[in-house]
XYZ file of C-alpha atoms in Angstrom:
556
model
C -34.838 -7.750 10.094
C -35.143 -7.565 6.610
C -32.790 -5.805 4.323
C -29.573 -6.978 6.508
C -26.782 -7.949 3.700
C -23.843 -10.152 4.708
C -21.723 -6.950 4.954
C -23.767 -5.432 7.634
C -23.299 -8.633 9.685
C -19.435 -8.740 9.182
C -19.068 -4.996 9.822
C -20.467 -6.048 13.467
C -17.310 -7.734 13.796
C -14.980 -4.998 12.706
C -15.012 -6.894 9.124
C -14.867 -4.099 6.664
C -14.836 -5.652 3.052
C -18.073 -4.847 0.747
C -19.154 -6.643 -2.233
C -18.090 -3.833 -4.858
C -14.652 -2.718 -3.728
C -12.569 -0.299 -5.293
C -10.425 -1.238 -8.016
C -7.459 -3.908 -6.786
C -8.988 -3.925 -2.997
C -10.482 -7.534 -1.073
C -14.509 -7.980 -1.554
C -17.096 -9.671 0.095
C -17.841 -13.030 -2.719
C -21.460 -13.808 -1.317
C -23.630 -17.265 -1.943
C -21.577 -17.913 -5.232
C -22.834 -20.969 -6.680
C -20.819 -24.128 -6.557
C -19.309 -23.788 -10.452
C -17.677 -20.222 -9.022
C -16.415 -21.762 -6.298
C -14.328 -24.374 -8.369
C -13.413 -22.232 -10.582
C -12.017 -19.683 -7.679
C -10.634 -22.713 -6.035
C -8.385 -23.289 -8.640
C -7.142 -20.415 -9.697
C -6.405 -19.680 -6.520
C -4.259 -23.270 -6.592
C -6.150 -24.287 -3.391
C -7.090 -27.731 -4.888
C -7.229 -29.506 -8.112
C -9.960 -31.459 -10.458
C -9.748 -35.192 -10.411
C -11.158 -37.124 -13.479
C -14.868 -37.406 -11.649
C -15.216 -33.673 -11.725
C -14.772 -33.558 -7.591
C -12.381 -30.628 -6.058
C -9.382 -32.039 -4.315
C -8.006 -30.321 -1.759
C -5.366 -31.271 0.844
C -6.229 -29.804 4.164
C -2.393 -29.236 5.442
C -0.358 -30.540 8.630
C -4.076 -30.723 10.497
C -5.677 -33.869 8.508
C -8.167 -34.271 11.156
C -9.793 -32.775 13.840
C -7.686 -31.303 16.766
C -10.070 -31.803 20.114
C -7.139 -30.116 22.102
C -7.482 -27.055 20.235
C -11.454 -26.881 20.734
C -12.830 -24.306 23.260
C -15.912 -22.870 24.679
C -15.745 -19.148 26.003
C -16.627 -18.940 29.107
C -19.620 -16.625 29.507
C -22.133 -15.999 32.417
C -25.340 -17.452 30.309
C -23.704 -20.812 29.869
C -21.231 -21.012 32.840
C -23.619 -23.210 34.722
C -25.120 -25.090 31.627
C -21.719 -26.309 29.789
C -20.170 -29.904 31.101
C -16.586 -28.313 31.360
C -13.715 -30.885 31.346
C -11.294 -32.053 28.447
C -14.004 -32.065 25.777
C -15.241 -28.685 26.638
C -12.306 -26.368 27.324
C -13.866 -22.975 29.023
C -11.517 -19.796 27.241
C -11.464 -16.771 28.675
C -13.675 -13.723 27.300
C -9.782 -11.868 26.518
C -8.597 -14.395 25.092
C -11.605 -14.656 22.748
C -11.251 -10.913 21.929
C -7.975 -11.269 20.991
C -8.248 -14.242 18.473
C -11.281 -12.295 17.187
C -9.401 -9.522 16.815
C -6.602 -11.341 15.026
C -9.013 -13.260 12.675
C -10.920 -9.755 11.365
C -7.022 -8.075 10.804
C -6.812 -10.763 8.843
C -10.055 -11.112 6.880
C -9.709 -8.149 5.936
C -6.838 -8.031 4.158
C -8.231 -10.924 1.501
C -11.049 -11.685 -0.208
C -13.762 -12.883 1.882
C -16.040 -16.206 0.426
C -19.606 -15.867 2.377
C -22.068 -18.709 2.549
C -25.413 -18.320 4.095
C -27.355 -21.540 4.944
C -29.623 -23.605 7.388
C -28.976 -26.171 10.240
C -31.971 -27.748 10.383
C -34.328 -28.944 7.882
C -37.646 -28.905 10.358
C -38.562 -24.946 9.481
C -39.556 -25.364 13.771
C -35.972 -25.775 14.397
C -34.041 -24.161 11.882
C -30.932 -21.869 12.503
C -30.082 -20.070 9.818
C -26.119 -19.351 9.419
C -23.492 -17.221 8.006
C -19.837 -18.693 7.175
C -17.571 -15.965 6.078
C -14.252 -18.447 4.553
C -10.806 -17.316 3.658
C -10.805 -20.302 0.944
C -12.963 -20.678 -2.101
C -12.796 -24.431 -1.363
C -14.073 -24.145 2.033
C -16.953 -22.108 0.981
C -17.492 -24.900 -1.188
C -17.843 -27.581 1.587
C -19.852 -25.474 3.671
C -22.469 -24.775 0.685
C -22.470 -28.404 0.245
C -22.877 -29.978 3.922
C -25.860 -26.918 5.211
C -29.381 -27.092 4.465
C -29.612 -24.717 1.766
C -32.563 -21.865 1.925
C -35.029 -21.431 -0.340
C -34.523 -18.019 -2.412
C -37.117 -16.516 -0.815
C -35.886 -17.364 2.367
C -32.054 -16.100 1.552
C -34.155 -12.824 0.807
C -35.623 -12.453 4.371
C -32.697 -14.088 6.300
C -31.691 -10.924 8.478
C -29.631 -11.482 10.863
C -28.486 -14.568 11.282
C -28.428 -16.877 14.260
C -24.935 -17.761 13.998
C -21.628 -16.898 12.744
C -18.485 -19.169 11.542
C -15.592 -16.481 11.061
C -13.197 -19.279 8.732
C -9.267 -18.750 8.074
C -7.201 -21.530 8.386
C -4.252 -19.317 7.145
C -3.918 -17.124 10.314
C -1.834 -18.584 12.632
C -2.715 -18.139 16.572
C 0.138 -16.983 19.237
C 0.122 -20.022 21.584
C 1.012 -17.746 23.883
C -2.428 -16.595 24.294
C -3.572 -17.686 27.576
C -5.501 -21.185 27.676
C -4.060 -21.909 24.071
C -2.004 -25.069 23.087
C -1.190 -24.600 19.773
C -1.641 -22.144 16.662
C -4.642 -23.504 16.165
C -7.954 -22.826 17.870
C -11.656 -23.521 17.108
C -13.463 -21.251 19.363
C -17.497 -21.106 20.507
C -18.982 -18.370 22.136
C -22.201 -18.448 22.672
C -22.867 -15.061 24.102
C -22.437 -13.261 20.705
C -23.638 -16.495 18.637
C -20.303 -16.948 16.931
C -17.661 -19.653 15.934
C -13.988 -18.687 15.144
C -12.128 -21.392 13.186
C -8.355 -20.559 12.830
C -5.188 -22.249 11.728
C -7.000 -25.861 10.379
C -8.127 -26.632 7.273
C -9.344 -29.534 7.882
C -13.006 -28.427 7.031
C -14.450 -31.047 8.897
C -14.033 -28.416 12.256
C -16.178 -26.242 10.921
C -18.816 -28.927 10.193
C -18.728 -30.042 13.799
C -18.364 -26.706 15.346
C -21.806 -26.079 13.734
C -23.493 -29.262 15.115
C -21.869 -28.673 18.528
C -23.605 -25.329 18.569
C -26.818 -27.337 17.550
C -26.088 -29.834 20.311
C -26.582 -26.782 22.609
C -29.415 -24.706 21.048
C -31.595 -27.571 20.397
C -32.191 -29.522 23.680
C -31.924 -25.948 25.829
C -34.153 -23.385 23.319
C -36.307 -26.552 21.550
C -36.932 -29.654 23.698
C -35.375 -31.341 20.783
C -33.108 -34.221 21.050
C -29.406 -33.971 18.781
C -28.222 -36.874 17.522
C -24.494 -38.014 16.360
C -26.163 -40.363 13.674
C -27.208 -40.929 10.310
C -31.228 -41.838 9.236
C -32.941 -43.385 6.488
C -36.356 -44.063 5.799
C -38.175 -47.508 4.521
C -39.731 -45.877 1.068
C -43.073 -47.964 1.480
C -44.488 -47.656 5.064
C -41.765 -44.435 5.888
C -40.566 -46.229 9.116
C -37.424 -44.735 9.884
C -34.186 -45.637 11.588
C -31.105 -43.748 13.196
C -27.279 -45.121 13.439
C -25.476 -43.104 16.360
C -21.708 -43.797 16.015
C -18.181 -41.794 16.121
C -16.571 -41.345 13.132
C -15.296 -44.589 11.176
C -18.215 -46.903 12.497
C -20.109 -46.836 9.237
C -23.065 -44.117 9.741
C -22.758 -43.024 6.035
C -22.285 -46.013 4.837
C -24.885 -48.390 6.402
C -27.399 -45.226 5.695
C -26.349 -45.185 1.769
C -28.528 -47.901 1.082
C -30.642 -48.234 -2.442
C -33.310 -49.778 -1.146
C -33.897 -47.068 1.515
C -34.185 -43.251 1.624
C -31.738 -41.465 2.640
C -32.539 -38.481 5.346
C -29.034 -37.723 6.546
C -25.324 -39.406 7.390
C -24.305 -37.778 10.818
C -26.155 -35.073 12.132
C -30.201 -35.243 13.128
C -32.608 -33.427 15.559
C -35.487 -36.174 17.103
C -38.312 -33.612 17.914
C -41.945 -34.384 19.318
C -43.145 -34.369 15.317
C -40.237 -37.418 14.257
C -36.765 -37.118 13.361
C -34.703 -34.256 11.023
C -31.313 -34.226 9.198
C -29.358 -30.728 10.996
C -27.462 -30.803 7.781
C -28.151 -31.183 4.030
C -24.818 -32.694 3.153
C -22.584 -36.049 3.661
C -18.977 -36.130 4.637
C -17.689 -39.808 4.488
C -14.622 -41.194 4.816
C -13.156 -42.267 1.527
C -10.315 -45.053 2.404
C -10.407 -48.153 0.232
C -13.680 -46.436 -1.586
C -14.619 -48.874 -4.259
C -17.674 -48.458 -6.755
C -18.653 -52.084 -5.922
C -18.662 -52.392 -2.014
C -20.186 -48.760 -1.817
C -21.949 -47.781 -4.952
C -23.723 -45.031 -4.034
C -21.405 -42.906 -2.021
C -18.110 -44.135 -5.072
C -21.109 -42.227 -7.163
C -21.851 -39.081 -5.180
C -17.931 -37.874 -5.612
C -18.180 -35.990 -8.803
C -18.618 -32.285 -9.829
C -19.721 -30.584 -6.916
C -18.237 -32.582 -4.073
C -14.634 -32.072 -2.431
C -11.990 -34.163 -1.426
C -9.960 -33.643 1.080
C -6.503 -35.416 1.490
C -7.636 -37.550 -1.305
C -4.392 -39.177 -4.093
C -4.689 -38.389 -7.543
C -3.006 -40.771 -10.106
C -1.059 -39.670 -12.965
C -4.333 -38.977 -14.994
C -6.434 -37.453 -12.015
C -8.141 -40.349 -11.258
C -8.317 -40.757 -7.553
C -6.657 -43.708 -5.550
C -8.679 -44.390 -2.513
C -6.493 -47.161 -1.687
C -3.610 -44.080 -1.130
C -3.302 -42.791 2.019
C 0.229 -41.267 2.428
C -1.363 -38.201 3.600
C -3.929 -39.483 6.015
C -6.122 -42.374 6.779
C -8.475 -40.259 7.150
C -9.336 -38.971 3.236
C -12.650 -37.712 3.102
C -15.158 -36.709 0.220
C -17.950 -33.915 1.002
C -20.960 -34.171 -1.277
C -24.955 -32.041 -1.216
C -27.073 -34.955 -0.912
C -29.036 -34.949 -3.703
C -25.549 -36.408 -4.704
C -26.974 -40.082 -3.743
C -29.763 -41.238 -5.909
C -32.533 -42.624 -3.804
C -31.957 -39.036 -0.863
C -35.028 -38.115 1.067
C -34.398 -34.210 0.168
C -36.818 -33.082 2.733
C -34.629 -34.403 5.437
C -37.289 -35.343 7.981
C -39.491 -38.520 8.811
C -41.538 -40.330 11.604
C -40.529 -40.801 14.877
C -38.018 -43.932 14.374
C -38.683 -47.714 14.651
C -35.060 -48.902 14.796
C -32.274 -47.275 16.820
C -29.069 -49.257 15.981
C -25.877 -48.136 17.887
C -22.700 -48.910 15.598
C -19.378 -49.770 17.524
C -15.849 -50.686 16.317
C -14.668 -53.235 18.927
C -10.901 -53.186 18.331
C -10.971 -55.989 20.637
C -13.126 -58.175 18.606
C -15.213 -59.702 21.343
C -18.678 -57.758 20.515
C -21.079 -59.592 18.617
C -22.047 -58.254 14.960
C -25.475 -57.628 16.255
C -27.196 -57.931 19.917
C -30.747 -56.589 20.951
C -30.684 -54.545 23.842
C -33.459 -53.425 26.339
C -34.507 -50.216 27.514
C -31.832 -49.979 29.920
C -29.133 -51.655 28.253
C -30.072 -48.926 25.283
C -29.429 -46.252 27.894
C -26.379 -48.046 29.248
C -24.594 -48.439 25.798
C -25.710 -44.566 25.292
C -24.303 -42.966 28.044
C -20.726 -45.073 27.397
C -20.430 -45.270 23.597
C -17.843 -47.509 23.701
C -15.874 -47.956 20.358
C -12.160 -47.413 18.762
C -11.286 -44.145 17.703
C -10.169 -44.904 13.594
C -6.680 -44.132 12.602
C -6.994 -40.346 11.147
C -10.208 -38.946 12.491
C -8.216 -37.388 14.961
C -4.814 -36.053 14.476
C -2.261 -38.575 16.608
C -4.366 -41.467 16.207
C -2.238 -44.303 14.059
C -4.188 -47.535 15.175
C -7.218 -48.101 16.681
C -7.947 -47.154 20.101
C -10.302 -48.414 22.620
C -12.489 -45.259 23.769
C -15.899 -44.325 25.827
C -17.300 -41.373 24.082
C -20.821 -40.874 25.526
C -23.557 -40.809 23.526
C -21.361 -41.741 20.616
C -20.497 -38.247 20.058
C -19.116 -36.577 23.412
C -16.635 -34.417 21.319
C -19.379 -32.370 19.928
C -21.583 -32.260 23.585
C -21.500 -29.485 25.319
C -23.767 -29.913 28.330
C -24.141 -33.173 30.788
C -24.623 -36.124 28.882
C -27.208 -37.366 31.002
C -29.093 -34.169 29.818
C -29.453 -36.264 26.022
C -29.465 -39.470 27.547
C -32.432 -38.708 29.964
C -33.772 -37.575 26.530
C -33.301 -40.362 24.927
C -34.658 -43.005 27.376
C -38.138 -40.842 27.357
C -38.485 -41.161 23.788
C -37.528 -44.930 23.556
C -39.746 -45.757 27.095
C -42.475 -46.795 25.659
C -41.555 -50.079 23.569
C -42.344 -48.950 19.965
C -38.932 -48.620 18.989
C -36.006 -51.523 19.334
C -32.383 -51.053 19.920
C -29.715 -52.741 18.391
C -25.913 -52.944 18.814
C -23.869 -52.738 15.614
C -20.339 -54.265 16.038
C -18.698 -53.480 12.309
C -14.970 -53.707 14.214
C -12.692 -57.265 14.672
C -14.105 -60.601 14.555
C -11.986 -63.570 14.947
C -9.673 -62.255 17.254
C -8.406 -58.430 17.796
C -6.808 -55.511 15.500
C -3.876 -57.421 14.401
C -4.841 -60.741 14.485
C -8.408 -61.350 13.604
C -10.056 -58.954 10.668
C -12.983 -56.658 10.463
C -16.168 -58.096 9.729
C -17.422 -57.787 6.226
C -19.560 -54.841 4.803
C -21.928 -57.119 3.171
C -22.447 -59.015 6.853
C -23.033 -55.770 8.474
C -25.298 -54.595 5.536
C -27.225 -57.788 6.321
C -27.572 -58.234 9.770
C -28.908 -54.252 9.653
C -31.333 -55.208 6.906
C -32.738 -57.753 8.782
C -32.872 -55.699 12.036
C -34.615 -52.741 9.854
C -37.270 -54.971 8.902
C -38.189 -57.016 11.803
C -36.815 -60.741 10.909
C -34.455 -60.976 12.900
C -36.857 -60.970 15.829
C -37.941 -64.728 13.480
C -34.255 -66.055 14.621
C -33.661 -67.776 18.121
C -31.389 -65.812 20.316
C -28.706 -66.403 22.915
C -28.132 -64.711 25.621
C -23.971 -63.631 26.244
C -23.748 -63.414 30.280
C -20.595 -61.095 29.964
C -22.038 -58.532 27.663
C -25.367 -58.807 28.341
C -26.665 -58.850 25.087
C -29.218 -60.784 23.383
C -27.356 -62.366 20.246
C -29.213 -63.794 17.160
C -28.132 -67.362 16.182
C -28.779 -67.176 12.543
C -29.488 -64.165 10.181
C -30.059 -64.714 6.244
C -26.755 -63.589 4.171
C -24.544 -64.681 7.335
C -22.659 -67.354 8.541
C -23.844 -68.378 11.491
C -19.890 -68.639 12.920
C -19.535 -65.341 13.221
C -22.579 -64.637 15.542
C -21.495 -65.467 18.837
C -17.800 -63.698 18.706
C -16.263 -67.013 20.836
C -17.332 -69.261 18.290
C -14.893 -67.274 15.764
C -12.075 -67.318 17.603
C -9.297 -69.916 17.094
C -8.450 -70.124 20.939
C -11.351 -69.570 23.155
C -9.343 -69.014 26.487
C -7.832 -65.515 24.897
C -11.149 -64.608 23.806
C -12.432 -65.593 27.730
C -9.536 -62.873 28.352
C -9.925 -60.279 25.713
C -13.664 -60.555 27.064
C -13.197 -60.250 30.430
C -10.629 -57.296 30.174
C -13.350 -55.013 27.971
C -16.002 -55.837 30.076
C -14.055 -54.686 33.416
C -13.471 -51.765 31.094
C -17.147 -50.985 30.957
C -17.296 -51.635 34.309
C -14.994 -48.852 35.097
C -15.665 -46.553 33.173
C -19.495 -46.858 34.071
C -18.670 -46.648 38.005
C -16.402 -43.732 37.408
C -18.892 -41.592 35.416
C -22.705 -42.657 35.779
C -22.664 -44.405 39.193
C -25.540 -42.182 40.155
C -27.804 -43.755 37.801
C -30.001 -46.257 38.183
C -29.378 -49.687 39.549
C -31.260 -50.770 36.492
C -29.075 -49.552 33.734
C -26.076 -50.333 35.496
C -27.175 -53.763 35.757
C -28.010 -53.726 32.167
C -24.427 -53.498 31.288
C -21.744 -55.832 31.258
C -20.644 -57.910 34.185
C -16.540 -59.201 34.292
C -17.393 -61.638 36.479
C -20.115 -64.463 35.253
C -21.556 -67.546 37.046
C -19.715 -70.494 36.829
C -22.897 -72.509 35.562
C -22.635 -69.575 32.676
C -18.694 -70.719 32.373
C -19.632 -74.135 32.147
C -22.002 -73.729 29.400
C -19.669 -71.854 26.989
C -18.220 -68.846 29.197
C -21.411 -66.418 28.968
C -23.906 -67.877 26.953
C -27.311 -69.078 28.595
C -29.901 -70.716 27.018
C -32.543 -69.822 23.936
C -34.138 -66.446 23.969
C -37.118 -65.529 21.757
């Protein structure tokens, strides 16, 4: 209804603060503009201002996201619907109440920095949001990375869909049954609210908010949520998505000048085309140079945040530091990159293109895949979690994270993936894998393909030539792989053919593959005899050995 102020909605909680407090007592800061922010941020000595203009922050002893510490409650409308297990952690309706609890005592004892925005930039989908933050800074990267209302939609918000009560600084008893730390990111879908507490690593609020989405969206909308970033061709509008975890190069292959930009992680695929759930990007920011990646190198300036980021001697930031994390990140609106699609939605897309980092370096650059092999490849999401994303990880690590985004999905993935085959069924729109991991032999001994490679062989799949090329077809994988590309050497197509000895890449090969093989038997042996058989197979023909251990003849 109209007329409902962000107080009103915190005083539901038991959060008493106001906007005009009496003299010396904790307000309510509400929908300050970004300048504000900064300028709270530091006096408050929560961050600093590099040379660039951008916020830097460091985030604490969390420098990445803590999936341990993640939690659904447990409540009667969703007991049946959520896929419980060790992404989604059920927590107990007491245990809830008394983190809530906790949180508000604390809230309310500080000033309180309110954001209200949008997830969802199709008006048919939208959920609008309120984020009440302990930090200035946070505020900051939450105005930044939701869609932001128009002022005369701010004015009739009401109640919001969804909360995000914010405050890294209060510290959780462990002892609180179904707790493993101080730290817990709590969901609770019954009273449409998100507790973040004892992180401040802002990227758990971020993905918090899209696992909500990742609920709300295929149960309330018939609308498919996507772990991917989108752009747009800016003459005939085709558009494509690139699902991938984080590290894979989403934000990066999206940034691209002589595309639109719709969004870098986060979209809805609706019976109207595809939308960006977010209006911000959050990339990572290691090795960041202005001349591999121009675009995002010129998004971080006043406005954005870093997080975990070095500053030299004269503020500049070193990208190339990370004695605090691997996993430095920059948060930016984007409007930040030049050539943004600021509407954030498009056509129903022509290219799907599924980016993996194959630690193992056996995975082609690029394969096509079919229908099933597309559903296959979606229901395993196989790739190496990058050092940082997740606290504990030092070196990359083999993984199967379905639909390239399990941390964030609540229900069954075949609920998206059964999604996802009906909107790809009918031909119009081709699939690619994207290896941007190892080539030339493993994590330690061969290297990781080159950006401007990858930014090729994507170009090329975005606008149909690479169809032109003759392809090969790998017996093991089960991929169709291109034998030439423009802007490539053709050595590094077919993985074997980089390798200095071909009988460890025979093994490295073989040992993924009965990983797939595995995994897929141990989680989605119920589907059909057709995807399975789409996938890849340990154990080849030996006609397929003698001709080069998985390759069979020309493909068109």
């Amino acid at each position: 209804m109209p007329g409902v102020t962000p107080a009103d909605v915190l005083s539901n909680f038991g959060i008493t603060l106001v906007e005009d407090p009496a003299e010396n007592q904790p307000r309510l800061l509400v929908d300050l503009p970004a300048a504000e922010l900064v300028e709270h941020a530091i006096r408050r000595e929560e961050g600093r201002m590099a040379s660039n203009g951008a916020l830097v922050i460091e985030t604490g002893e969390r420098t990445g996201r803590s999936p341990n510490d993640r939690f659904i409650v447990d409540t009667p409308d969703v007991h049946d619907k959520i896929a419980w297990g060790a992404v989604n952690r059920p927590l107990s309706i007491e245990s809830y109440e008394t983190i809530k609890a906790g949180i508000v005592d604390y809230l309310n004892e500080r000033d309180v920095f309110v954001t209200r925005g949008m997830a969802g930039a199709d008006r048919n989908h939208t959920r609008r949001l309120l984020v009440a933050c302990e930090r200035a800074s946070q505020a900051l990267f939450i105005k930044q990375m939701l869609a932001r209302p128009l002022a005369r939609e701010i004015a009739r918000t009401g109640e919001p869909d969804f909360c995000v009560l914010a405050a890294p600084g209060y510290q959780c008893d462990p002892a609180i049954k179904g707790l493993n730390s101080s730290a817990a990111v709590v969901i609770n879908f019954q009273e449409r609210v998100i507790l973040v507490a004892g992180t401040g690593y802002s990227g758990e609020i971020k993905k918090s908010i899209f696992s909500v989405m990742n609920y709300l969206l295929p149960v309330e909308d018939d609308v498919l949520p996507m772990h991917c970033s989108a752009s747009m061709d800016p003459v005939t509008h085709e558009t494509a998505v690139f699902f991938g975890l984080s590290g894979t190069g989403k934000t990066t292959l999206s940034a691209n000048p002589t595309r639109l930009l719709i969004g870098d992680d986060e979209h809805g695929w609706s019976d109207m085309g595809i939308f960006n759930i977010e209006g911000g990007c959050y990339a990572k920011c290691e090795g960041l140079d202005a001349f591999h990646e121009p675009e995002i190198f010129n998004a971080v300036r006043f406005g954005a945040i870093c997080e975990n980021v070095v500053l030299d001697e004269n503020r500049k930031p070193n990208y190339d530091d990370v004695s605090i994390t691997h996993n430095t990140r920059v948060a930016y609106p984007v409007e930040h990159i030049p050539n943004a699609w600021t509407k954030g939605m498009g056509t129903t897309p022509s290219v799907v293109l599924f980016l993996t980092c194959d630690a193992f370096g056996v995975l082609p650059p690029i394969s096509r895949l079919t229908a099933d092999a597309a559903m296959y490849h979606f229901v395993t999401g196989f790739t190496a979690k990058i050092p940082g994303t997740e606290v504990g990880v030092t070196e990359p690590t083999p993984t199967f994270s379905s639909l390239f985004g399990e941390p964030f999905m609540p229900l069954d993935p075949m609920v998206y993936a059964k999604m996802l085959g009906e909107r790809i069924a009918d031909g119009r729109t081709r699939v690619y894998l994207v290896n941007t991991g190892w080539i030339g032999g493993g994590y330690g001994v061969g290297h990781r393909i080159e950006l401007a490679y990858t930014r090729a062989l994507v170009a090329r799949a975005l606008d149909g030539t690479i169809e032109d090329s003759e392809f090969v077809h790998d017996e093991i994988f089960n991929v169709d792989i291109p034998t030439t590309c423009h802007g490539v050497p053709d050595g590094i197509l077919v993985p074997r053919q980089s390798w200095q000895s071909t009988a460890r890449y025979d093994e490295a090969a073989h040992n993924l593959a009965v990983m797939f093989e595995e995994n897929f038997e141990k989680k989605y042996s119920h589907l059909p005899e057709s995807v399975k058989a789409a996938g890849p197979h340990a154990q080849v023909p030996a006609d397929a050995r003698h001709r080069g251990r998985g390759l069979l003849g020309l493909r068109h």
